[in-house]
Short mmCIF file of C-alpha atoms in Angstrom, two decimals:
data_model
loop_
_atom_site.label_atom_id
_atom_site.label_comp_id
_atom_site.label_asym_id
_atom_site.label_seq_id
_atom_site.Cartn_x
_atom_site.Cartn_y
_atom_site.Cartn_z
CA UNK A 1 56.50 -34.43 -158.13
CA UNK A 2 57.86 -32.05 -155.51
CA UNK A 3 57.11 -32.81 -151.90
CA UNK A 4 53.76 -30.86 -150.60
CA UNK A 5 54.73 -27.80 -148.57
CA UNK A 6 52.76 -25.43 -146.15
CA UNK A 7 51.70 -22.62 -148.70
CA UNK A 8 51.09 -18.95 -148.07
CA UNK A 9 47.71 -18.46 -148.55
CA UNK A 10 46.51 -16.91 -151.68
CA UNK A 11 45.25 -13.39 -151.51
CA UNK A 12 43.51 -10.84 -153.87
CA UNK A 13 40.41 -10.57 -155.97
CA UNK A 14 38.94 -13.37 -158.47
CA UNK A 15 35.66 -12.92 -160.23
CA UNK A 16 33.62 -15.99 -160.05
CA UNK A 17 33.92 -17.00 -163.42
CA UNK A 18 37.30 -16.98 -163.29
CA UNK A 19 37.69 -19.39 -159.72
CA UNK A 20 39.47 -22.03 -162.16
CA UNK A 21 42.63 -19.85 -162.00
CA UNK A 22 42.47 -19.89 -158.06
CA UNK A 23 42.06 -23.52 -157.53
CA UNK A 24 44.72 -23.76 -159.70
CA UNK A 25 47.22 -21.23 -157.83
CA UNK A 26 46.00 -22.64 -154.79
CA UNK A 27 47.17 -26.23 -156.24
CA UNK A 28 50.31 -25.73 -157.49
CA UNK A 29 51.27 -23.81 -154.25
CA UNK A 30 50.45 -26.44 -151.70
CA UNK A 31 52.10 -29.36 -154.34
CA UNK A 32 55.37 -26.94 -154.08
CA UNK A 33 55.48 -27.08 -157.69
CA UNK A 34 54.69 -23.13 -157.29
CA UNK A 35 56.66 -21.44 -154.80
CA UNK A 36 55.43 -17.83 -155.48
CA UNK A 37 53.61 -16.30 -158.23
CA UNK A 38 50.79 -14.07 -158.89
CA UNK A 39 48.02 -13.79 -161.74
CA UNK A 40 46.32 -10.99 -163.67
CA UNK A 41 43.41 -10.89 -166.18
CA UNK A 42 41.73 -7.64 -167.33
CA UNK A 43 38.85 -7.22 -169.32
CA UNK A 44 37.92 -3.40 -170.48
CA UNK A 45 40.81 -1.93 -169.02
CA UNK A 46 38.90 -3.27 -165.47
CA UNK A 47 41.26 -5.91 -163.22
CA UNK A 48 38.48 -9.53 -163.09
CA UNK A 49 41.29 -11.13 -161.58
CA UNK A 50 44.39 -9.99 -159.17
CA UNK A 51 45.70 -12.85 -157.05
CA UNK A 52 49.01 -13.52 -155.25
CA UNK A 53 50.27 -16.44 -153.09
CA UNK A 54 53.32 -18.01 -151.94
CA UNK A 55 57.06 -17.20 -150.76
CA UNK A 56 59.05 -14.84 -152.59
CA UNK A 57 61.92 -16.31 -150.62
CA UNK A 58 63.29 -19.97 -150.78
CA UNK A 59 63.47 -20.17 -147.39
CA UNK A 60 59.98 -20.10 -146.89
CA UNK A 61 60.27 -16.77 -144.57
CA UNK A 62 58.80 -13.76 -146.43
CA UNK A 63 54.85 -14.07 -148.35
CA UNK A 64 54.85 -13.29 -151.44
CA UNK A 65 52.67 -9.85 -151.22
CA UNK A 66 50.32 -7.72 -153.39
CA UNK A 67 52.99 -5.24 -153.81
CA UNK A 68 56.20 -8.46 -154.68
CA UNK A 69 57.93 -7.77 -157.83
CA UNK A 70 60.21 -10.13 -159.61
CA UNK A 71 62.34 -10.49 -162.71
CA UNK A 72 59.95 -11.29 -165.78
CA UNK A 73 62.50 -12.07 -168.43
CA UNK A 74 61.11 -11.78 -172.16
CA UNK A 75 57.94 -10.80 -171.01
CA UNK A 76 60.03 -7.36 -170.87
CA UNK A 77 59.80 -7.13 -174.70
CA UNK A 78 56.42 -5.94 -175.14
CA UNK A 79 57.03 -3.76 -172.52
CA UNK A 80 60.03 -2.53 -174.88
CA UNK A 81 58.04 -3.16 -178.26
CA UNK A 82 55.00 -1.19 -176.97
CA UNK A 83 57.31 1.77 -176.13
CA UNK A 84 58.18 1.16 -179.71
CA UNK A 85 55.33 1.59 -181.05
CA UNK A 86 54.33 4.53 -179.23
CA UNK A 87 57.02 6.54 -181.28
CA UNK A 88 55.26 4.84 -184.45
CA UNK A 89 52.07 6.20 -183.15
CA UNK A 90 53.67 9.64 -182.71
CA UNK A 91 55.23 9.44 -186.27
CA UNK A 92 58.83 9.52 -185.05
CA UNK A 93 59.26 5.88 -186.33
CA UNK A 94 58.78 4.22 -189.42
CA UNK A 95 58.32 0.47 -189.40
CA UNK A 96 59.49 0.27 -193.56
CA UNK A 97 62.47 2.89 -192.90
CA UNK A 98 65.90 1.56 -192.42
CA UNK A 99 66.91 1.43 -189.16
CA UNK A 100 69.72 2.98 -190.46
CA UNK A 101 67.87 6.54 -190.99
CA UNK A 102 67.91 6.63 -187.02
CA UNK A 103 70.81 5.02 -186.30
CA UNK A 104 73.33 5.73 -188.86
CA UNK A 105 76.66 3.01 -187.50
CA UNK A 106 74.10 0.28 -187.88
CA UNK A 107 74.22 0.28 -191.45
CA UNK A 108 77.87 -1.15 -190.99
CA UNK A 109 78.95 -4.63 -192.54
CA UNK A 110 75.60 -5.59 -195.00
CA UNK A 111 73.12 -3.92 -192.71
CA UNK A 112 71.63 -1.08 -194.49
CA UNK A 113 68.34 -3.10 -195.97
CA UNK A 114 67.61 -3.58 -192.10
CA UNK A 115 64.08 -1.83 -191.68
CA UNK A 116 62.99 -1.12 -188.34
CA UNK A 117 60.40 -4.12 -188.51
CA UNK A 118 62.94 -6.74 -188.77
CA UNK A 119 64.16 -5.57 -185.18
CA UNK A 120 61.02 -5.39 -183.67
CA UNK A 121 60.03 -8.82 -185.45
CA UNK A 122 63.27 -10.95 -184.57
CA UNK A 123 64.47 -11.30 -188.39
CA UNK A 124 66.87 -8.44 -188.37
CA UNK A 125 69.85 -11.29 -188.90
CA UNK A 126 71.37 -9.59 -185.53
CA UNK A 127 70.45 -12.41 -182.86
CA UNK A 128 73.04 -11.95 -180.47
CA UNK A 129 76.21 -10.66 -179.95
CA UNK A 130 79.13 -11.74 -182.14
CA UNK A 131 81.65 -12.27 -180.67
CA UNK A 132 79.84 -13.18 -177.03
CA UNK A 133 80.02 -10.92 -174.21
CA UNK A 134 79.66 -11.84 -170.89
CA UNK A 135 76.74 -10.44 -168.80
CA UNK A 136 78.58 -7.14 -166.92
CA UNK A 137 79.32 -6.07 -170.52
CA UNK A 138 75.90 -5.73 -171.03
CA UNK A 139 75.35 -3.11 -168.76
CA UNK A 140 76.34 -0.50 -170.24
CA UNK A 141 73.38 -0.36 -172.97
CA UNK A 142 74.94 2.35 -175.68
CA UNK A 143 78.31 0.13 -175.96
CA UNK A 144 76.59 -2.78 -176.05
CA UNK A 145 74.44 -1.84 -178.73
CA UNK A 146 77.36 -0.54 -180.60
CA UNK A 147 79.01 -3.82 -180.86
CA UNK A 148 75.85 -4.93 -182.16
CA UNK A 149 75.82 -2.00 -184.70
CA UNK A 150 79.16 -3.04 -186.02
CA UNK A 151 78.58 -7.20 -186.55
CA UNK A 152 77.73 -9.04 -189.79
CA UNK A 153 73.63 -10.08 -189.83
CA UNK A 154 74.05 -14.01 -189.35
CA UNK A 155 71.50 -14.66 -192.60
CA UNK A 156 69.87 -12.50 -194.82
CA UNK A 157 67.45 -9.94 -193.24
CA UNK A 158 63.59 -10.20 -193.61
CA UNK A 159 63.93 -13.81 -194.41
CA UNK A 160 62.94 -15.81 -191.36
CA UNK A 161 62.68 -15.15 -187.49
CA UNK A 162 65.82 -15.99 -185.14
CA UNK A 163 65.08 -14.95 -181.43
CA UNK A 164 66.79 -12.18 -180.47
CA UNK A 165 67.19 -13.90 -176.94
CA UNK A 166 68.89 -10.72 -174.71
CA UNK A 167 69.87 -8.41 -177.70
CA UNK A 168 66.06 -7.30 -178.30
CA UNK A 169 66.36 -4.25 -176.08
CA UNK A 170 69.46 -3.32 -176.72
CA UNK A 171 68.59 -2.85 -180.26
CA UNK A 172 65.27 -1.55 -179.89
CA UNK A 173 66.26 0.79 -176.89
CA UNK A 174 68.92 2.23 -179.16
CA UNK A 175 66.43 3.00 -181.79
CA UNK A 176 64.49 4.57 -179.17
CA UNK A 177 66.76 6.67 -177.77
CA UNK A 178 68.52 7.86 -180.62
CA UNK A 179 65.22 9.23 -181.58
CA UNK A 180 64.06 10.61 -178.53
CA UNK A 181 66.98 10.87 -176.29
CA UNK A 182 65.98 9.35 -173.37
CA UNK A 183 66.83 5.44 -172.43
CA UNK A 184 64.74 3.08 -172.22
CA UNK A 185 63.63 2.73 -169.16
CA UNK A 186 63.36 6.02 -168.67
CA UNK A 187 61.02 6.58 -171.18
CA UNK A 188 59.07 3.62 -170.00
CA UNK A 189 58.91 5.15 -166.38
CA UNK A 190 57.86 8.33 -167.79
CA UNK A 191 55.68 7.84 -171.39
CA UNK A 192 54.01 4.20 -170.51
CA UNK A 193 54.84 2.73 -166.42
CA UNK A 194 53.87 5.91 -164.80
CA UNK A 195 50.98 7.46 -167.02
CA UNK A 196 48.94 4.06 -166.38
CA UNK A 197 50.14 3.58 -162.53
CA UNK A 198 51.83 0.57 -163.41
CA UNK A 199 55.09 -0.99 -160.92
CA UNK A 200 56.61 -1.70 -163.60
CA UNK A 201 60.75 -1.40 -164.40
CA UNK A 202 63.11 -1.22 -166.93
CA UNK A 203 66.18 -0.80 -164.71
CA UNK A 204 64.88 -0.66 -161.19
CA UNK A 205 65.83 2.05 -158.72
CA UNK A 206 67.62 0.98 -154.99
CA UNK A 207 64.93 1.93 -153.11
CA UNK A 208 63.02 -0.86 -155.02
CA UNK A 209 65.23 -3.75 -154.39
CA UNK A 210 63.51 -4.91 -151.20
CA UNK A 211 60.82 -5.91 -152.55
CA UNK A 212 61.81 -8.10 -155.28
CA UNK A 213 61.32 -11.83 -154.89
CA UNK A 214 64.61 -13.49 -156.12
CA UNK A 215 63.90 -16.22 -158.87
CA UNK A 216 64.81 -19.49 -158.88
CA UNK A 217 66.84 -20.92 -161.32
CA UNK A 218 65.07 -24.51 -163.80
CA UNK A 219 66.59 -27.38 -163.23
CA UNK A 220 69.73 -28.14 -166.25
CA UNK A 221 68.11 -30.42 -168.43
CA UNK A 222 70.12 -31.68 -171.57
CA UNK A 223 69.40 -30.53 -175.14
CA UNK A 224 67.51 -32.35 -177.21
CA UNK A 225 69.95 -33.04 -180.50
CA UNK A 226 66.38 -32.97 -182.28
CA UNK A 227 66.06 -29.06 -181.58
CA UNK A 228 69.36 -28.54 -181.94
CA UNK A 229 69.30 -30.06 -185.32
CA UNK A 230 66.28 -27.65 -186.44
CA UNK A 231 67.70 -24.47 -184.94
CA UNK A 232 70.85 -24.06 -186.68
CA UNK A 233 71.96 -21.00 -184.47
CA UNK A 234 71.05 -22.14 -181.21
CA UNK A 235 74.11 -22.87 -179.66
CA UNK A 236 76.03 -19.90 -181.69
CA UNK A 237 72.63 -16.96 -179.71
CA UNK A 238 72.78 -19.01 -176.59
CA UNK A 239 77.00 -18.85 -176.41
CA UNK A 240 76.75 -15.61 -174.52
CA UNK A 241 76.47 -13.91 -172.21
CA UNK A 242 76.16 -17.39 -170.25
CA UNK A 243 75.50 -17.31 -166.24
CA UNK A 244 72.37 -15.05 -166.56
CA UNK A 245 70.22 -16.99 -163.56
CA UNK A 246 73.43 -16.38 -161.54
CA UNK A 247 74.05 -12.97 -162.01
CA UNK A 248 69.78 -11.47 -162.14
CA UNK A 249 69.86 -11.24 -158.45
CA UNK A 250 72.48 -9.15 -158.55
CA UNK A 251 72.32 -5.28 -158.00
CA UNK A 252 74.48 -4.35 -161.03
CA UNK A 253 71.35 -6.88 -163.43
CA UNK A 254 68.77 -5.30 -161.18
CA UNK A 255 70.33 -1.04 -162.21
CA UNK A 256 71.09 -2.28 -166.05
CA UNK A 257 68.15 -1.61 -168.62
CA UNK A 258 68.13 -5.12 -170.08
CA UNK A 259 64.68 -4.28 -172.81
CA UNK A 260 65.04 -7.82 -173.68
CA UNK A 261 65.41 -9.43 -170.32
CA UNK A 262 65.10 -7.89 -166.94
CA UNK A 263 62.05 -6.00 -166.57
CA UNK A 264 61.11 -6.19 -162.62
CA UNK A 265 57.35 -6.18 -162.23
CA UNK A 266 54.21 -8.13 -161.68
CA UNK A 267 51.17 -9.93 -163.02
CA UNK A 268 49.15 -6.47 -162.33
CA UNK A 269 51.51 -4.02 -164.01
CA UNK A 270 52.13 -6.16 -167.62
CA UNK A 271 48.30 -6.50 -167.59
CA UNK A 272 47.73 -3.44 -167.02
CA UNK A 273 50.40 -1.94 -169.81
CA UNK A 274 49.32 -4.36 -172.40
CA UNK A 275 45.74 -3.19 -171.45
CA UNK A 276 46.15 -0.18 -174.26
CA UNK A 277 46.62 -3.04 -176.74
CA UNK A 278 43.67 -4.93 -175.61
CA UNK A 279 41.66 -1.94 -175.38
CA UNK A 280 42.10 -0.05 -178.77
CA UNK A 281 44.79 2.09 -177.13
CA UNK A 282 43.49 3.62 -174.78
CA UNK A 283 43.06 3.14 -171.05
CA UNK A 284 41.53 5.19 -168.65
CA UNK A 285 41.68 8.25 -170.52
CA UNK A 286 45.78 7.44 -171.60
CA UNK A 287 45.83 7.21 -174.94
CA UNK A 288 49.06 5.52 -176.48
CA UNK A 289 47.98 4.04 -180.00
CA UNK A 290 45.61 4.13 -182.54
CA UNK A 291 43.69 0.85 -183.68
CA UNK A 292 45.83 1.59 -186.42
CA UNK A 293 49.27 1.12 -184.91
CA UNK A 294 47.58 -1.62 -182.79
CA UNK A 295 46.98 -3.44 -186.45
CA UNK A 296 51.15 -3.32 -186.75
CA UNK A 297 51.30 -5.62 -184.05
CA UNK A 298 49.45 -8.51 -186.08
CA UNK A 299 51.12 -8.10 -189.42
CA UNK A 300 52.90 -11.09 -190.05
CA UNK A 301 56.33 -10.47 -190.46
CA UNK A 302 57.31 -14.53 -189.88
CA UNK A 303 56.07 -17.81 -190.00
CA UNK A 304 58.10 -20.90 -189.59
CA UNK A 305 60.95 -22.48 -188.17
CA UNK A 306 62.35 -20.12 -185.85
CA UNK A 307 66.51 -20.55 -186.79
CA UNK A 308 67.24 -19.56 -182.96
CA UNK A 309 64.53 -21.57 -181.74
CA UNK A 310 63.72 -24.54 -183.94
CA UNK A 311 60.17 -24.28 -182.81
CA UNK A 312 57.40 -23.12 -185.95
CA UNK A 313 56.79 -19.65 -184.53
CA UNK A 314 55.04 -17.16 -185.88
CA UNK A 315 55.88 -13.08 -184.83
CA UNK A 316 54.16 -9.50 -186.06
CA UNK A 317 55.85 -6.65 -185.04
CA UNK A 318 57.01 -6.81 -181.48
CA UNK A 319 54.39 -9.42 -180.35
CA UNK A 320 54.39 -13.34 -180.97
CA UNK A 321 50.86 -14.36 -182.65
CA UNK A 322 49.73 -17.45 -182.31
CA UNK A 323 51.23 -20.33 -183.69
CA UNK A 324 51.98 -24.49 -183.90
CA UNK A 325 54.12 -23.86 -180.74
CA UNK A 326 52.15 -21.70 -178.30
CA UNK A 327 49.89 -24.06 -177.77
CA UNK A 328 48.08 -22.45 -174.85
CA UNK A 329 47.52 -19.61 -177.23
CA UNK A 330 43.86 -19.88 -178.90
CA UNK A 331 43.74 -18.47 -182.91
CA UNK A 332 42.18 -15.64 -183.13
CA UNK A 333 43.12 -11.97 -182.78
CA UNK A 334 45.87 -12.47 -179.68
CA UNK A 335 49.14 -11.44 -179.47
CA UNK A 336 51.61 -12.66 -176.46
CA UNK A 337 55.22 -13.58 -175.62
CA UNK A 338 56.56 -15.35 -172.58
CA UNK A 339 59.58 -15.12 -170.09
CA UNK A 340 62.10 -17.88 -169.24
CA UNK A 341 60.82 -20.36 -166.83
CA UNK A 342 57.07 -19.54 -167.42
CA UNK A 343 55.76 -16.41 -166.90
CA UNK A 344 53.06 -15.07 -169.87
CA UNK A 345 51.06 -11.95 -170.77
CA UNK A 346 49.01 -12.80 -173.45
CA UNK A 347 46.23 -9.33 -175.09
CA UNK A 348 42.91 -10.61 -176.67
CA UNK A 349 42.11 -7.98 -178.43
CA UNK A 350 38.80 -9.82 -179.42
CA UNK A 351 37.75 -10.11 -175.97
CA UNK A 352 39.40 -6.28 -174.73
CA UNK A 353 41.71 -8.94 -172.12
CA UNK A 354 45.17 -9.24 -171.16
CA UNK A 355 46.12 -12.73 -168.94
CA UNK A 356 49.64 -12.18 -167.23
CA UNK A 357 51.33 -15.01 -164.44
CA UNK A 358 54.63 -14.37 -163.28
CA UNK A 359 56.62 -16.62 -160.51
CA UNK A 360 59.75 -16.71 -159.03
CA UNK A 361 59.93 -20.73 -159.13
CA UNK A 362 60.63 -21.30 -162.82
CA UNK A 363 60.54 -24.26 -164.98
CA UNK A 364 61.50 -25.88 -168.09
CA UNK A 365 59.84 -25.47 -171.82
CA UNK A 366 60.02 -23.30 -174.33
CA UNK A 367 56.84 -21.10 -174.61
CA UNK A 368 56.09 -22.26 -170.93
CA UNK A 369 55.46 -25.08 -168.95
CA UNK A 370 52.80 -27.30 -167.83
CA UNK A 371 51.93 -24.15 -164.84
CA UNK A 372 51.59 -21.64 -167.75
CA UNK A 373 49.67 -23.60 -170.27
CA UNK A 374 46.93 -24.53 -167.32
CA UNK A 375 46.51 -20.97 -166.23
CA UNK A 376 45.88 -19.59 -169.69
CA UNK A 377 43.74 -22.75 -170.55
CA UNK A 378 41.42 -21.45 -167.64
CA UNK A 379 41.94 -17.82 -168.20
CA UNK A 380 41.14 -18.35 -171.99
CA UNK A 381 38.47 -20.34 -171.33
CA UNK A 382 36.59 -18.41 -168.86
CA UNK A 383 36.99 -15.22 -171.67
CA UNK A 384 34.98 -17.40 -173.98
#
């Protein structure tokens, strides 16, 4: 256990029936297991919970404050899936076309039975880059992509899921703006971020950098030769880039549009994003899907071993559903995915909710960590 520490106090608003999720905050700040981190749940569209608390600096100098924003790893993908989507909804994608039909080099070496769902659904055979890059080479999003365009799928497309661990935005945010022109993140400021008010960032401007709460990196544990001997292409998707901890609190990570890996935001802007998926589509009069498209989302495109992984997984199309391994996920109608070292944002659609936690403290675990499984225990609970 880490040695108690003098906590900022939390702050923000809690319904009652949620006070479970405080306590909790309130816990794992004053044990120091928590050093800052904040927690969303929305139910209608309407914020039931919004609480902060903490550092955002290791040094124990700076709160952590309603307006903090931090690095949220792989919770970026739905981010970049929902903006996705959002050209499905607009009939400018086809989930059953070849991705091919938008982006013609991708075809290239066996690729040209790719659809468009096996990128959004981590099957596509295209799990990382081949050879490895290093993390600056990343940076530059169109030649990135087009190394990816021009590798071999590493097994047969369609077949199973293998976690496409950093690539996920670069693919996807080609697709998206070969069709519509516009990056990523710019179309994320402009179609999704900005129509719902939400601070959130797919390549995040200098005047934002002062407020971002630097994370800190999980302690190196060793691998377990039992996952390594279920995910057969573990070591071959986690070979590169290496040194990503190091370099996120870097300006050149913080500028980059990194759809699979460095979206800067907090607890209040994924909940409120994935808010249009909890609430039919729509949210406060900004419509972005139909409960038509929303139904894409929990199409089961895999369910099994994941070969990056090794964990039984279980992904529609752009969203993990639950499964054996997200054990803090209940099964029923809810779609989720996680970032490294813990954060979540899970949508109930049953319930009209979204749950989000980010921190800058992370941890250990695949889908989470004991933190992350105890707030959306509560948060899950409390929905009912």
């Amino acid at each position: 256990m880490p040695e108690p520490t003098t906590a900022a106090p939390t702050a923000g608003a809690c319904d009652e029936r949620f006070a479970r999720l405080r306590e909790l905050l309130t816990g794992y700040l004053d044990s120091g297991e928590e050093l800052g981190a904040a927690i969303a749940v929305t139910v209608d569209g309407e914020p039931v919970v919004d609480i902060w608390g903490g550092w955002a600096d290791t040094e124990r100098t700076t709160p952590w404050q309603r307006d903090t924003i931090t690095n949220v790893w792989s919770c970026t993908k739905t981010v970049t899936a929902l903006a996705a989507l959002v050209l499905v909804e607009r009939g400018l994608l086809d989930v059953d076309a070849p991705v091919s039909r938008y982006w013609p080099e991708f075809a290239a070496a066996g690729k040209e039975r790719v659809l468009v769902r096996h990128l959004l659904s981590h099957t596509s055979g295209v799990a990382a880059w081949n050879p490895p890059m290093t993390v600056p080479d990343m940076y530059d999003a169109p030649a990135a992509a087009a190394r990816l365009a021009a590798q071999e799928p590493w097994w047969e497309p369609g077949t199973a899921s293998g976690y496409h661990l950093i690539n996920y935005g670069h693919l996807v945010g080609e697709l998206i703006r070969r069709i519509d022109g516009r990056s990523l993140g710019q179309f994320v400021a402009e179609e999704i971020a900005g129509p719902l008010g939400a601070d959130f960032h797919i390549g995040l401007p200098d005047s934002e950098f002062d407020r971002v709460s630097n994370v800190v990196p999980p302690p190196q544990v060793p691998l377990d030769p039992a996952i390594v001997a279920a995910a057969p292409l573990l070591l071959r998707a986690f070979a590169g880039p290496a040194g990503l901890a190091e370099e996120c609190t870097t300006p050149e990570w913080r500028r980059a549009e990194i759809g699979g890996a460095n979206g800067h935001g907090n607890a209040r802007a994924l909940a409120r994003i994935q808010s249009v998926v909890a609430c039919g589509g729509e949210v406060d009069g900004v419509r972005l899907l139909s409960p038509r498209t929303i139904d894409l989302i929990f199409d089961t495109q895999s369910s099994g071993p994941d070969l990056v992984l090794g964990a039984p997984l279980r992904f529609g199309i752009g969203y993990g559903l639950p499964s054996p391994a997200a054990v803090h996920i209940p099964d029923r109608r809810v779609c989720f995915w996680g970032g490294w070292g813990g954060s979540l944002i899970a949508v109930d659609t049953e319930r009209r909710a979204t749950i989000s936690y980010v921190m800058n403290k992370m941890g250990t675990g695949l889908l989470g960590n004991e933190r992350t499984y105890a707030y959306a225990n509560a948060a899950f609970a409390a929905l009912g």
